[in-house]
XYZ file of C-alpha atoms in Angstrom:
428
model
C -39.373 37.356 37.010
C -36.417 37.589 34.673
C -33.744 40.057 35.579
C -33.087 42.907 33.197
C -29.706 43.354 31.540
C -29.086 46.273 33.864
C -29.785 44.063 36.839
C -27.446 41.409 35.474
C -24.728 44.024 35.009
C -25.252 45.194 38.568
C -25.018 41.610 39.814
C -21.774 41.137 37.916
C -20.366 44.321 39.393
C -21.315 43.047 42.836
C -19.579 39.746 42.235
C -16.453 41.525 41.050
C -16.363 44.113 43.842
C -13.274 44.246 45.990
C -13.593 41.556 48.664
C -12.542 41.635 52.277
C -8.992 40.419 52.675
C -9.977 37.064 54.167
C -12.613 36.156 51.580
C -12.158 33.093 49.363
C -11.710 34.383 45.798
C -12.947 32.055 43.040
C -12.857 33.497 39.499
C -15.489 32.235 37.062
C -14.306 32.421 33.425
C -17.776 32.153 31.927
C -19.410 32.730 28.562
C -22.845 34.252 28.388
C -22.502 35.578 24.821
C -21.946 34.016 21.380
C -22.820 30.610 19.889
C -21.712 28.698 22.991
C -23.720 30.773 25.473
C -26.590 28.226 25.626
C -24.127 25.879 27.351
C -22.087 28.499 29.173
C -25.022 30.234 30.876
C -26.522 27.290 32.800
C -23.063 26.044 33.819
C -22.061 29.482 35.142
C -25.382 29.871 36.949
C -25.072 26.510 38.697
C -21.446 27.273 39.632
C -22.313 30.671 41.117
C -25.517 29.519 42.827
C -23.805 26.740 44.765
C -21.326 29.164 46.303
C -24.205 31.571 47.017
C -25.946 28.710 48.835
C -22.884 28.125 50.998
C -22.646 31.846 51.784
C -26.345 32.270 52.586
C -27.014 28.987 54.425
C -23.658 28.255 56.071
C -21.973 31.656 56.261
C -19.416 30.560 53.660
C -16.800 27.830 54.028
C -15.106 27.587 57.414
C -16.464 31.027 58.248
C -15.064 32.665 55.104
C -17.420 34.000 52.426
C -16.797 32.965 48.822
C -16.465 35.835 46.344
C -16.955 35.047 42.646
C -15.087 37.101 40.062
C -16.890 36.450 36.786
C -15.214 37.345 33.496
C -16.720 36.869 30.003
C -14.589 34.770 27.626
C -17.170 34.118 24.869
C -15.503 30.654 24.658
C -12.601 32.406 22.965
C -9.124 31.247 23.960
C -7.502 34.686 23.651
C -10.228 36.306 25.758
C -9.973 33.485 28.259
C -6.278 34.152 28.779
C -7.030 37.873 29.128
C -9.611 37.056 31.808
C -7.064 34.917 33.642
C -4.466 37.684 33.602
C -7.065 40.250 34.722
C -8.313 38.203 37.672
C -5.328 36.219 38.935
C -4.132 38.933 41.278
C -5.689 39.621 44.641
C -5.859 36.080 45.896
C -7.472 34.004 43.112
C -7.611 30.462 44.457
C -8.532 28.278 41.449
C -9.640 28.444 37.793
C -12.334 26.340 36.078
C -12.443 27.840 32.531
C -14.899 25.350 30.936
C -12.907 25.362 27.708
C -10.282 22.913 26.538
C -8.607 25.566 24.380
C -8.301 27.986 27.299
C -7.169 25.158 29.569
C -4.274 24.263 27.263
C -3.086 27.896 27.382
C -3.461 28.166 31.158
C -1.655 24.950 32.112
C 1.856 26.506 31.966
C 0.641 29.866 33.265
C -1.139 28.452 36.295
C 1.896 26.331 37.178
C 4.164 29.388 36.959
C 1.742 31.465 39.049
C 1.055 28.696 41.568
C -2.742 28.608 41.054
C -4.561 25.273 40.562
C -6.711 24.483 37.525
C -9.797 22.357 38.017
C -11.087 20.949 34.696
C -13.697 18.235 35.408
C -14.618 16.326 32.268
C -12.673 18.570 29.883
C -9.221 20.011 29.191
C -6.006 18.049 28.716
C -6.750 14.402 29.487
C -3.188 13.438 30.413
C -3.253 16.059 33.184
C -4.683 13.145 35.174
C -1.024 12.230 35.785
C -0.207 14.252 38.887
C 3.447 13.238 38.651
C 3.746 15.661 35.722
C 0.829 18.070 36.117
C 1.253 19.281 39.689
C -1.279 22.127 39.402
C -4.045 20.515 37.305
C -6.900 18.269 38.501
C -9.521 16.752 36.194
C -11.325 14.185 38.367
C -13.792 12.482 38.432
C -13.511 11.709 34.667
C -11.939 12.945 31.430
C -12.486 12.736 27.654
C -10.568 9.507 27.174
C -12.616 7.901 29.939
C -15.749 9.069 28.120
C -14.662 7.567 24.800
C -13.818 4.287 26.487
C -17.137 4.167 28.363
C -19.029 4.774 25.100
C -17.266 1.819 23.476
C -17.815 -0.379 26.526
C -21.531 0.440 26.341
C -21.593 -0.517 22.654
C -19.791 -3.753 23.515
C -22.544 -4.529 26.027
C -25.147 -3.796 23.369
C -23.438 -6.149 20.914
C -22.687 -9.177 23.037
C -19.091 -8.073 23.659
C -18.124 -8.020 19.978
C -17.753 -4.923 17.763
C -15.691 -6.601 15.044
C -16.862 -5.533 11.608
C -18.911 -2.625 12.967
C -18.445 0.928 11.720
C -18.362 3.724 14.347
C -18.387 7.351 13.189
C -17.015 10.167 15.362
C -18.717 13.484 14.548
C -16.543 16.042 16.322
C -16.117 19.776 16.875
C -12.998 20.581 14.848
C -11.057 21.973 17.806
C -8.738 20.800 20.573
C -11.842 19.692 22.469
C -13.375 17.706 19.633
C -10.106 15.994 18.704
C -9.370 14.724 22.241
C -11.112 11.307 21.928
C -9.600 10.380 18.540
C -6.459 8.756 19.948
C -8.463 6.646 22.389
C -11.067 5.578 19.844
C -8.282 4.672 17.419
C -6.543 2.457 19.989
C -9.832 0.860 21.004
C -10.656 0.131 17.342
C -7.450 -1.936 17.155
C -8.483 -3.881 20.241
C -12.123 -4.481 19.299
C -11.989 -4.606 15.514
C -14.400 -1.818 14.587
C -13.791 0.708 11.816
C -13.475 4.335 12.986
C -14.777 7.039 10.679
C -13.667 10.594 11.642
C -15.988 13.436 10.577
C -15.003 16.983 11.672
C -17.444 19.887 11.956
C -16.001 23.388 11.816
C -16.875 26.059 14.398
C -19.597 26.772 15.360
C -21.346 23.863 13.633
C -24.475 25.455 12.189
C -23.794 23.915 8.742
C -23.513 20.102 8.691
C -25.192 19.063 5.421
C -22.050 17.555 3.924
C -21.204 15.631 7.094
C -24.644 14.011 7.256
C -24.607 13.226 3.553
C -21.380 11.368 4.281
C -23.024 9.529 7.181
C -25.973 8.588 4.969
C -23.527 7.294 2.348
C -21.159 5.453 4.733
C -23.975 3.976 6.881
C -22.076 3.703 10.223
C -23.640 1.375 12.772
C -23.164 4.026 15.463
C -22.425 7.747 15.557
C -20.568 9.233 18.540
C -20.635 13.023 18.889
C -18.118 15.334 20.548
C -20.061 18.582 20.071
C -20.712 21.769 22.006
C -23.011 24.732 21.629
C -25.231 25.054 18.586
C -23.464 22.119 16.894
C -25.344 19.603 19.065
C -28.928 20.519 18.195
C -28.031 20.941 14.510
C -26.490 17.458 14.440
C -29.492 15.838 16.120
C -31.836 17.598 13.674
C -29.727 16.463 10.710
C -29.753 12.902 12.052
C -33.540 13.057 12.198
C -33.664 14.460 8.667
C -31.907 11.385 7.244
C -33.826 9.024 9.553
C -30.665 7.921 11.352
C -31.775 5.757 14.326
C -31.553 7.929 17.456
C -30.828 4.948 19.697
C -27.550 4.489 17.771
C -26.528 8.152 18.177
C -24.560 8.830 21.399
C -23.158 12.207 22.448
C -20.378 13.019 24.889
C -21.454 14.546 28.203
C -21.102 17.983 26.607
C -23.675 16.898 24.007
C -26.363 15.703 26.377
C -28.296 18.655 27.803
C -31.901 19.768 27.390
C -30.848 22.581 25.069
C -29.381 20.009 22.655
C -32.571 17.998 22.162
C -35.503 20.304 22.941
C -35.243 22.280 19.655
C -35.614 19.036 17.686
C -38.907 18.109 19.374
C -40.246 14.560 19.131
C -37.694 13.689 16.453
C -34.991 13.707 19.170
C -36.727 10.936 21.089
C -34.327 8.111 21.920
C -31.088 10.107 21.498
C -28.455 9.015 24.030
C -25.492 10.654 25.721
C -22.860 10.033 28.336
C -23.364 11.627 31.745
C -20.834 12.485 34.463
C -23.489 12.649 37.178
C -27.133 12.019 37.993
C -29.971 13.781 36.249
C -33.119 15.561 37.421
C -33.825 17.445 40.657
C -34.691 14.555 42.986
C -31.877 15.456 45.360
C -32.184 17.339 48.694
C -29.640 20.001 47.707
C -32.129 21.477 45.231
C -34.552 22.191 48.099
C -31.866 24.285 49.802
C -30.931 26.016 46.556
C -34.574 26.925 46.016
C -34.998 28.214 49.578
C -31.751 30.130 50.042
C -30.926 31.187 46.464
C -33.800 30.995 43.952
C -36.739 32.081 46.128
C -34.526 34.582 47.946
C -33.898 36.400 44.673
C -30.160 35.702 44.787
C -29.934 33.446 41.710
C -27.205 33.997 39.174
C -28.363 35.237 35.779
C -32.069 34.993 35.008
C -32.624 32.089 37.399
C -34.298 30.096 34.614
C -31.653 27.332 34.344
C -32.318 25.841 37.772
C -31.947 22.044 37.735
C -30.977 21.615 34.094
C -28.164 19.197 33.184
C -25.545 21.904 32.701
C -26.709 23.892 35.738
C -26.183 20.727 37.780
C -22.736 20.223 36.251
C -21.638 23.739 37.188
C -23.031 23.152 40.674
C -21.084 19.873 40.909
C -17.833 21.625 39.932
C -18.429 24.243 42.637
C -19.157 21.481 45.152
C -15.822 19.758 44.454
C -13.939 23.061 44.720
C -15.697 23.852 48.007
C -14.747 20.439 49.381
C -11.120 20.997 48.356
C -11.243 24.357 50.172
C -12.542 22.611 53.310
C -9.747 20.068 53.022
C -7.155 22.812 52.681
C -8.584 24.599 55.732
C -8.420 21.330 57.682
C -4.829 20.670 56.600
C -3.567 24.164 57.417
C -5.697 24.806 60.487
C -6.714 28.209 59.141
C -9.845 29.463 57.373
C -8.046 31.907 55.073
C -6.061 29.796 52.629
C -3.749 30.448 49.693
C -3.834 28.967 46.199
C -0.916 26.728 47.198
C -2.890 25.506 50.221
C -5.836 24.740 47.941
C -3.622 22.771 45.540
C -2.673 20.575 48.494
C -6.352 20.295 49.388
C -7.188 19.093 45.868
C -4.426 16.506 46.052
C -5.632 15.098 49.383
C -9.336 15.292 48.560
C -11.606 12.303 49.071
C -15.349 12.473 48.430
C -17.171 9.368 49.613
C -20.785 8.375 48.967
C -21.507 9.145 52.629
C -20.189 12.677 52.123
C -22.294 13.121 48.971
C -25.346 12.161 51.037
C -24.412 14.757 53.672
C -24.166 17.337 50.886
C -27.659 16.485 49.612
C -26.576 14.601 46.502
C -26.833 10.853 47.223
C -25.691 8.682 44.306
C -25.239 11.784 42.169
C -21.517 11.407 41.425
C -18.971 8.653 41.757
C -16.856 8.561 44.940
C -13.169 9.300 44.409
C -9.899 9.816 46.253
C -7.083 11.875 44.775
C -3.400 11.182 45.344
C -0.123 12.814 44.403
C -0.026 10.709 41.231
C -3.739 10.432 40.484
C -5.428 13.736 39.612
C -7.956 12.058 37.301
C -10.223 9.920 39.452
C -12.047 6.714 38.570
C -13.350 7.889 35.168
C -16.673 6.067 35.173
C -19.739 7.469 33.404
C -23.441 6.789 32.908
C -25.547 6.485 29.753
C -28.747 8.541 29.604
C -31.537 8.676 26.999
C -33.895 11.502 26.052
C -37.636 10.957 26.473
C -39.127 13.595 24.205
C -42.702 13.053 25.456
C -41.779 13.558 29.104
C -39.057 16.070 28.178
C -36.516 14.499 30.497
C -33.394 12.361 30.537
C -33.615 8.812 31.863
C -30.562 6.917 33.066
C -30.069 3.605 31.229
C -27.059 2.301 33.151
C -25.154 2.521 36.402
C -21.636 3.964 36.279
C -19.552 2.122 33.655
C -15.798 1.946 34.309
C -13.355 2.876 31.511
C -10.827 0.466 30.007
C -7.722 1.398 32.014
C -5.718 -1.342 30.291
C -5.795 0.888 27.204
C -6.048 4.335 28.815
C -3.285 4.256 31.429
C -0.459 3.705 28.877
C -1.896 6.521 26.716
C -1.985 8.940 29.657
C 1.575 8.029 30.611
C 2.840 8.422 27.035
C 1.238 11.829 26.512
C 2.118 13.240 29.936
C 5.709 12.026 29.766
C 6.105 13.657 26.344
C 4.831 16.919 27.888
C 7.300 16.533 30.752
C 10.176 16.037 28.317
C 9.193 19.057 26.188
C 8.961 21.276 29.261
C 11.886 19.889 31.301
C 9.608 18.732 34.115
C 10.981 16.243 36.632
C 8.364 13.752 37.734
C 7.257 13.995 41.347
C 5.558 11.583 43.781
C 8.451 9.094 43.547
C-alpha cells in the first residue's frame, strides 16, 4: 500500500530527528519534487533503504545506527547549498548530492568544513585526482570515463575504425551535460569522427528543433547526456523521426526504466551505459525485501524497489557504508568523525569477494583507492532495452576507458583548479 503524503512527511521528520550522540549522520540531499523527481525519488529510496537494511539486520555499522537527514533540493543548486548549510552541523559525515551543479558549489565548502563529498558517476570529473581534491571521491567511474567507454563500444561495433563517422552529442545544457564535450572532442581527433554538439535547455520537454537538426545532419550515432524528463522526450522524438534505436546510446543517467517505459514498444533497442549490474537477481534484494520492504520500513512509497536508479542509490550507500567500516577499522572506534571517514574513503578497497559477501556478486567493478586516485578504474557496461520483456539486458562486460587520453585531461583540469585556488599537491 502506498504511503500517504502525511505518512511520508512523518517519515521525513523521523529521519531528521535529533540522533543519539554516537549515531552515524549521513545527510541525503534528495529531490522528490519538480521535473527531475522521477530520477531523484528512486535514487533517494535506494540510498535510504540500504542504510535501513544495515540498521535493521545488522544493528547499524560497527554497532552504530545510521541516521539519514534528508533535505529537498529540487535539483536546484541554490537549494542544494542551503540544504548543505542546514545539515552540516551536528556530525554530518559525508554528502552525496546527486547533482553536478550542487557538487561544483560544495567542493570548496566541503574542503573548508572538512566533510568528504562522494559523487559516484557525476560531479567534477577531475576530482579523481586526489593530489588536488583531498575531500572529493568519485569512484568507481566518472563522466569522462563514460564518454570514452561509449566511443570504445562504437569502435568495437565498427571494426576499430570511426573515421568519417558522424557522432552527435545531445546534452542537457548544464554543467552536467557539458562534462563529456572535452573528452569527446579529444577522442574525435584520435579516431577521426565528426562531433556534432546539440544542447537541450532545462528541463528538456521541447526538443523539436534538435531532432529536426538530427534528421537533417543524419549522424551515424547519437549519444545522450540527459536527465529527468529530457530522456523520455528525446527517445520519443527519436522514434518519431525513425532514428535507429540501436544507434542511440545514453549516459548512465539516461538509462533507467522511467526513460524508456513512456515510449512503449518504440523504445525497443535503445542502449545506454551502465555503472553496475541490472535486475534483482542478487541476494541483497532478498534481505531488503525481508528487513525493509515487507517490514513496512521502505523509504517513500516503496514502489521503486529494484529499479535501475534505486539500485544506483543503494550502491552509493553501500560504498559509503564500506568507507565507514574502513574508518572504524583504522581508528579502532565505532563513532567516527568526517575526517576519519575521509581517511576511510582514501584507503577503501572493495574486491569481488567482498561484493559477494555483501550480496552483490559481479554487480560493480572492484576498485582500490589511493591518496592520488579518487576516481577508480572507470569501466562501464552497455545495456539495451527490451520493450517486450520490459527489462534491460547487458550487451557487454565492463569496458575500460581510454586512459591514454583521459589521464592527461584529468591532470590538466585538476592542476588548473589547484593553481586558481592556491592548492599545493599532496601525496608526493
